[in-house]
Amino acid sequence: GRFLKCETPQKVEKNWIWFEFGGQEWISYSIWRNRHCVMVKDDSMNLFRQRYDTEFLVPWKGAELRGGTPFVEADGLWFSFAHTRYVADRKAIYEVTPIVVEPNPPFRVVGVGRGPLPLDLSTGFLRSDKWFLYITFPLGAILDQDNWIISAGHNDWDVKLIKVPHKELKRWIAFAKQ
């Protein structure tokens, strides 16, 4: 295969969010720093091309936003749970934060968590021999009545199911002013 890469930023991304819109295949290729790059499949050439590149505000500093769960519609918007990455003591820390996207082109990011979700996922041991301090990596999410259920890999060791009330999640998100 060939690498997919958005024009900005000049970085190859591996954490894509696939979705369908208007009968076409799309990917949210990169939610990185303060940019959202979206690509659409060009069926005539069987490849993806950059279609939209929009900016958004990240309400905190120090962590990189990376890809997340597939989009789930709620309140007329698409919700995803991305992972953040930052480094402490030369080891990576991955945490979960919500991302909210408009469900129509150009698929602007209209909300981002005020920081990583304050989750208590303590376990009895940390893998200090690894390249990370701890990792919570979101895999999938559903909205079950009034609660989000998020599946997440945890410390390269197990999987957690995280329950977050939808009302509390919306209070945690910094929405863009329209």
PDB file of C-alpha atoms in Angstrom:
ATOM      1  CA  GLY A   1       0.000   0.000   0.000  1.00  0.00           C
ATOM      2  CA  ARG A   2       0.922   3.651  -0.069  1.00  0.00           C
ATOM      3  CA  PHE A   3       1.076   6.187   2.726  1.00  0.00           C
ATOM      4  CA  LEU A   4      -1.807   8.580   3.189  1.00  0.00           C
ATOM      5  CA  LYS A   5      -0.754  12.031   4.343  1.00  0.00           C
ATOM      6  CA  CYS A   6      -2.516  15.354   4.714  1.00  0.00           C
ATOM      7  CA  GLU A   7      -0.829  18.449   3.375  1.00  0.00           C
ATOM      8  CA  THR A   8      -0.822  19.982   6.844  1.00  0.00           C
ATOM      9  CA  PRO A   9       0.544  18.834   9.150  1.00  0.00           C
ATOM     10  CA  GLN A  10       3.345  17.032   7.327  1.00  0.00           C
ATOM     11  CA  LYS A  11       3.005  13.847   9.335  1.00  0.00           C
ATOM     12  CA  VAL A  12       1.854  10.338   8.551  1.00  0.00           C
ATOM     13  CA  GLU A  13      -1.018   9.304  10.820  1.00  0.00           C
ATOM     14  CA  LYS A  14      -2.118   5.787  11.721  1.00  0.00           C
ATOM     15  CA  ASN A  15      -5.161   6.480  13.925  1.00  0.00           C
ATOM     16  CA  TRP A  16      -7.908   7.064  11.365  1.00  0.00           C
ATOM     17  CA  ILE A  17     -11.643   7.237  11.995  1.00  0.00           C
ATOM     18  CA  TRP A  18     -13.547   5.696   9.079  1.00  0.00           C
ATOM     19  CA  PHE A  19     -17.098   6.852   8.298  1.00  0.00           C
ATOM     20  CA  GLU A  20     -19.676   6.956   5.526  1.00  0.00           C
ATOM     21  CA  PHE A  21     -21.340  10.154   4.348  1.00  0.00           C
ATOM     22  CA  GLY A  22     -23.454  10.778   1.250  1.00  0.00           C
ATOM     23  CA  GLY A  23     -22.795   7.271  -0.056  1.00  0.00           C
ATOM     24  CA  GLN A  24     -19.009   7.795  -0.006  1.00  0.00           C
ATOM     25  CA  GLU A  25     -16.220   6.458   2.173  1.00  0.00           C
ATOM     26  CA  TRP A  26     -14.429   9.087   4.283  1.00  0.00           C
ATOM     27  CA  ILE A  27     -11.719   9.113   6.910  1.00  0.00           C
ATOM     28  CA  SER A  28     -11.079  11.549   9.667  1.00  0.00           C
ATOM     29  CA  TYR A  29      -7.395  11.190   8.979  1.00  0.00           C
ATOM     30  CA  SER A  30      -5.891  13.405  11.608  1.00  0.00           C
ATOM     31  CA  ILE A  31      -7.070  15.180  14.738  1.00  0.00           C
ATOM     32  CA  TRP A  32      -3.678  16.522  15.694  1.00  0.00           C
ATOM     33  CA  ARG A  33      -2.775  19.587  17.693  1.00  0.00           C
ATOM     34  CA  ASN A  34      -5.416  22.034  16.499  1.00  0.00           C
ATOM     35  CA  ARG A  35      -6.171  20.696  13.000  1.00  0.00           C
ATOM     36  CA  HIS A  36      -8.738  18.243  11.659  1.00  0.00           C
ATOM     37  CA  CYS A  37      -7.880  16.731   8.276  1.00  0.00           C
ATOM     38  CA  VAL A  38     -10.637  14.820   6.484  1.00  0.00           C
ATOM     39  CA  MET A  39     -10.131  12.749   3.328  1.00  0.00           C
ATOM     40  CA  VAL A  40     -12.634  11.287   0.868  1.00  0.00           C
ATOM     41  CA  LYS A  41     -12.243   8.212  -1.319  1.00  0.00           C
ATOM     42  CA  ASP A  42     -11.758   8.917  -5.018  1.00  0.00           C
ATOM     43  CA  ASP A  43     -13.376   5.803  -6.501  1.00  0.00           C
ATOM     44  CA  SER A  44     -11.998   6.476  -9.979  1.00  0.00           C
ATOM     45  CA  MET A  45      -8.437   6.063  -8.684  1.00  0.00           C
ATOM     46  CA  ASN A  46      -9.208   3.892  -5.620  1.00  0.00           C
ATOM     47  CA  LEU A  47      -7.380   6.238  -3.258  1.00  0.00           C
ATOM     48  CA  PHE A  48      -8.162   8.863  -0.639  1.00  0.00           C
ATOM     49  CA  ARG A  49      -7.610  12.578  -1.208  1.00  0.00           C
ATOM     50  CA  GLN A  50      -7.542  15.423   1.270  1.00  0.00           C
ATOM     51  CA  ARG A  51     -10.852  17.237   1.167  1.00  0.00           C
ATOM     52  CA  TYR A  52     -11.047  19.422   4.277  1.00  0.00           C
ATOM     53  CA  ASP A  53      -8.510  20.805   6.721  1.00  0.00           C
ATOM     54  CA  THR A  54     -10.051  22.870   9.505  1.00  0.00           C
ATOM     55  CA  GLU A  55      -8.667  24.390  12.687  1.00  0.00           C
ATOM     56  CA  PHE A  56     -10.110  24.144  16.177  1.00  0.00           C
ATOM     57  CA  LEU A  57      -9.219  25.252  19.690  1.00  0.00           C
ATOM     58  CA  VAL A  58      -7.650  22.807  22.128  1.00  0.00           C
ATOM     59  CA  PRO A  59      -8.451  24.193  25.593  1.00  0.00           C
ATOM     60  CA  TRP A  60      -5.276  22.940  27.268  1.00  0.00           C
ATOM     61  CA  LYS A  61      -1.576  22.645  26.475  1.00  0.00           C
ATOM     62  CA  GLY A  62       1.008  19.916  26.701  1.00  0.00           C
ATOM     63  CA  ALA A  63      -0.746  16.949  25.126  1.00  0.00           C
ATOM     64  CA  GLU A  64      -1.145  15.839  21.530  1.00  0.00           C
ATOM     65  CA  LEU A  65      -4.602  14.825  20.356  1.00  0.00           C
ATOM     66  CA  ARG A  66      -4.659  11.668  18.289  1.00  0.00           C
ATOM     67  CA  GLY A  67      -7.277   9.449  16.642  1.00  0.00           C
ATOM     68  CA  GLY A  68     -10.175   7.888  18.434  1.00  0.00           C
ATOM     69  CA  THR A  69     -13.308   5.810  18.345  1.00  0.00           C
ATOM     70  CA  PRO A  70     -15.742   5.754  15.425  1.00  0.00           C
ATOM     71  CA  PHE A  71     -18.223   8.636  15.474  1.00  0.00           C
ATOM     72  CA  VAL A  72     -21.533   8.167  17.308  1.00  0.00           C
ATOM     73  CA  GLU A  73     -24.449  10.545  16.686  1.00  0.00           C
ATOM     74  CA  ALA A  74     -25.939  12.300  19.713  1.00  0.00           C
ATOM     75  CA  ASP A  75     -27.732  15.646  20.005  1.00  0.00           C
ATOM     76  CA  GLY A  76     -27.325  16.247  16.253  1.00  0.00           C
ATOM     77  CA  LEU A  77     -23.498  16.026  16.476  1.00  0.00           C
ATOM     78  CA  TRP A  78     -20.902  13.272  16.122  1.00  0.00           C
ATOM     79  CA  PHE A  79     -19.015  12.258  19.258  1.00  0.00           C
ATOM     80  CA  SER A  80     -15.700  10.419  19.347  1.00  0.00           C
ATOM     81  CA  PHE A  81     -13.279   9.617  22.134  1.00  0.00           C
ATOM     82  CA  ALA A  82      -9.727  10.423  21.101  1.00  0.00           C
ATOM     83  CA  HIS A  83      -6.547   9.638  22.943  1.00  0.00           C
ATOM     84  CA  THR A  84      -4.114  12.220  24.174  1.00  0.00           C
ATOM     85  CA  ARG A  85      -0.389  11.641  24.390  1.00  0.00           C
ATOM     86  CA  TYR A  86       2.157  13.453  26.485  1.00  0.00           C
ATOM     87  CA  VAL A  87       5.469  12.600  28.056  1.00  0.00           C
ATOM     88  CA  ALA A  88       6.468  12.616  31.733  1.00  0.00           C
ATOM     89  CA  ASP A  89       9.830  11.356  32.963  1.00  0.00           C
ATOM     90  CA  ARG A  90      10.649  10.378  29.363  1.00  0.00           C
ATOM     91  CA  LYS A  91       7.725   7.948  29.268  1.00  0.00           C
ATOM     92  CA  ALA A  92       4.438   8.292  27.407  1.00  0.00           C
ATOM     93  CA  ILE A  93       1.046   8.762  29.022  1.00  0.00           C
ATOM     94  CA  TYR A  94      -2.103   8.144  26.948  1.00  0.00           C
ATOM     95  CA  GLU A  95      -5.479   9.310  28.208  1.00  0.00           C
ATOM     96  CA  VAL A  96      -9.018   9.708  26.835  1.00  0.00           C
ATOM     97  CA  THR A  97     -10.774  12.942  25.838  1.00  0.00           C
ATOM     98  CA  PRO A  98     -14.016  13.580  23.953  1.00  0.00           C
ATOM     99  CA  ILE A  99     -14.083  15.205  20.507  1.00  0.00           C
ATOM    100  CA  VAL A 100     -17.316  16.541  18.961  1.00  0.00           C
ATOM    101  CA  VAL A 101     -17.634  17.053  15.194  1.00  0.00           C
ATOM    102  CA  GLU A 102     -20.328  18.567  12.974  1.00  0.00           C
ATOM    103  CA  PRO A 103     -22.024  15.749  11.009  1.00  0.00           C
ATOM    104  CA  ASN A 104     -21.749  17.586   7.668  1.00  0.00           C
ATOM    105  CA  PRO A 105     -18.870  18.858   5.531  1.00  0.00           C
ATOM    106  CA  PRO A 106     -16.374  20.230   6.364  1.00  0.00           C
ATOM    107  CA  PHE A 107     -16.811  18.140   9.569  1.00  0.00           C
ATOM    108  CA  ARG A 108     -15.506  20.909  11.825  1.00  0.00           C
ATOM    109  CA  VAL A 109     -14.478  20.025  15.367  1.00  0.00           C
ATOM    110  CA  VAL A 110     -16.910  21.997  17.531  1.00  0.00           C
ATOM    111  CA  GLY A 111     -16.011  20.604  20.947  1.00  0.00           C
ATOM    112  CA  VAL A 112     -13.020  19.157  22.771  1.00  0.00           C
ATOM    113  CA  GLY A 113     -12.674  17.907  26.321  1.00  0.00           C
ATOM    114  CA  ARG A 114     -11.307  20.459  28.795  1.00  0.00           C
ATOM    115  CA  GLY A 115      -8.509  17.942  29.284  1.00  0.00           C
ATOM    116  CA  PRO A 116      -8.303  14.170  29.595  1.00  0.00           C
ATOM    117  CA  LEU A 117     -11.394  12.675  31.218  1.00  0.00           C
ATOM    118  CA  PRO A 118     -10.841  12.317  34.982  1.00  0.00           C
ATOM    119  CA  LEU A 119     -11.098   8.527  35.082  1.00  0.00           C
ATOM    120  CA  ASP A 120     -10.137   6.332  38.016  1.00  0.00           C
ATOM    121  CA  LEU A 121      -8.750   3.257  36.296  1.00  0.00           C
ATOM    122  CA  SER A 122      -6.122   2.307  38.827  1.00  0.00           C
ATOM    123  CA  THR A 123      -4.695  -1.160  38.639  1.00  0.00           C
ATOM    124  CA  GLY A 124      -2.485  -3.061  40.996  1.00  0.00           C
ATOM    125  CA  PHE A 125       0.647  -2.635  38.932  1.00  0.00           C
ATOM    126  CA  LEU A 126       2.350  -0.309  36.504  1.00  0.00           C
ATOM    127  CA  ARG A 127       4.619  -1.702  33.807  1.00  0.00           C
ATOM    128  CA  SER A 128       7.666   0.416  34.599  1.00  0.00           C
ATOM    129  CA  ASP A 129       9.803  -1.723  32.288  1.00  0.00           C
ATOM    130  CA  LYS A 130       7.884  -0.387  29.264  1.00  0.00           C
ATOM    131  CA  TRP A 131       8.070   2.810  27.200  1.00  0.00           C
ATOM    132  CA  PHE A 132       5.017   4.227  28.936  1.00  0.00           C
ATOM    133  CA  LEU A 133       3.901   5.171  32.438  1.00  0.00           C
ATOM    134  CA  TYR A 134       0.299   4.307  31.717  1.00  0.00           C
ATOM    135  CA  ILE A 135      -2.033   4.054  28.776  1.00  0.00           C
ATOM    136  CA  THR A 136      -5.775   4.307  28.351  1.00  0.00           C
ATOM    137  CA  PHE A 137      -6.485   3.950  24.645  1.00  0.00           C
ATOM    138  CA  PRO A 138     -10.138   4.268  23.516  1.00  0.00           C
ATOM    139  CA  LEU A 139     -11.312   1.556  21.134  1.00  0.00           C
ATOM    140  CA  GLY A 140     -15.056   1.978  20.739  1.00  0.00           C
ATOM    141  CA  ALA A 141     -18.033   3.787  22.258  1.00  0.00           C
ATOM    142  CA  ILE A 142     -21.811   3.591  22.346  1.00  0.00           C
ATOM    143  CA  LEU A 143     -24.449   5.825  23.868  1.00  0.00           C
ATOM    144  CA  ASP A 144     -26.643   3.509  25.942  1.00  0.00           C
ATOM    145  CA  GLN A 145     -29.676   5.604  26.919  1.00  0.00           C
ATOM    146  CA  ASP A 146     -28.089   8.386  29.027  1.00  0.00           C
ATOM    147  CA  ASN A 147     -24.614   6.869  29.455  1.00  0.00           C
ATOM    148  CA  TRP A 148     -21.580   6.507  27.248  1.00  0.00           C
ATOM    149  CA  ILE A 149     -19.920   3.105  27.435  1.00  0.00           C
ATOM    150  CA  ILE A 150     -16.325   3.373  26.195  1.00  0.00           C
ATOM    151  CA  SER A 151     -14.099   0.348  25.696  1.00  0.00           C
ATOM    152  CA  ALA A 152     -10.425   1.078  26.199  1.00  0.00           C
ATOM    153  CA  GLY A 153      -7.164  -0.798  26.212  1.00  0.00           C
ATOM    154  CA  HIS A 154      -5.381  -0.263  29.497  1.00  0.00           C
ATOM    155  CA  ASN A 155      -1.631  -0.462  30.126  1.00  0.00           C
ATOM    156  CA  ASP A 156      -1.095  -3.070  27.393  1.00  0.00           C
ATOM    157  CA  TRP A 157      -2.562  -5.504  29.875  1.00  0.00           C
ATOM    158  CA  ASP A 158      -6.360  -5.474  29.944  1.00  0.00           C
ATOM    159  CA  VAL A 159      -9.504  -3.824  28.591  1.00  0.00           C
ATOM    160  CA  LYS A 160     -11.734  -1.519  30.596  1.00  0.00           C
ATOM    161  CA  LEU A 161     -15.370  -0.547  30.051  1.00  0.00           C
ATOM    162  CA  ILE A 162     -15.816   3.045  31.128  1.00  0.00           C
ATOM    163  CA  LYS A 163     -19.246   4.487  31.918  1.00  0.00           C
ATOM    164  CA  VAL A 164     -19.696   8.259  31.590  1.00  0.00           C
ATOM    165  CA  PRO A 165     -23.104   9.953  31.965  1.00  0.00           C
ATOM    166  CA  HIS A 166     -23.909  11.961  28.806  1.00  0.00           C
ATOM    167  CA  LYS A 167     -24.884  15.072  30.817  1.00  0.00           C
ATOM    168  CA  GLU A 168     -21.565  15.031  32.691  1.00  0.00           C
ATOM    169  CA  LEU A 169     -19.641  14.499  29.464  1.00  0.00           C
ATOM    170  CA  LYS A 170     -21.277  17.538  27.852  1.00  0.00           C
ATOM    171  CA  ARG A 171     -20.290  19.664  30.878  1.00  0.00           C
ATOM    172  CA  TRP A 172     -16.676  18.471  30.437  1.00  0.00           C
ATOM    173  CA  ILE A 173     -16.522  19.534  26.785  1.00  0.00           C
ATOM    174  CA  ALA A 174     -15.456  23.039  25.760  1.00  0.00           C
ATOM    175  CA  PHE A 175     -17.768  23.820  22.853  1.00  0.00           C
ATOM    176  CA  ALA A 176     -16.811  26.405  20.234  1.00  0.00           C
ATOM    177  CA  LYS A 177     -18.859  29.556  20.290  1.00  0.00           C
ATOM    178  CA  GLN A 178     -21.038  29.780  17.174  1.00  0.00           C
TER     179      GLN A 178
END
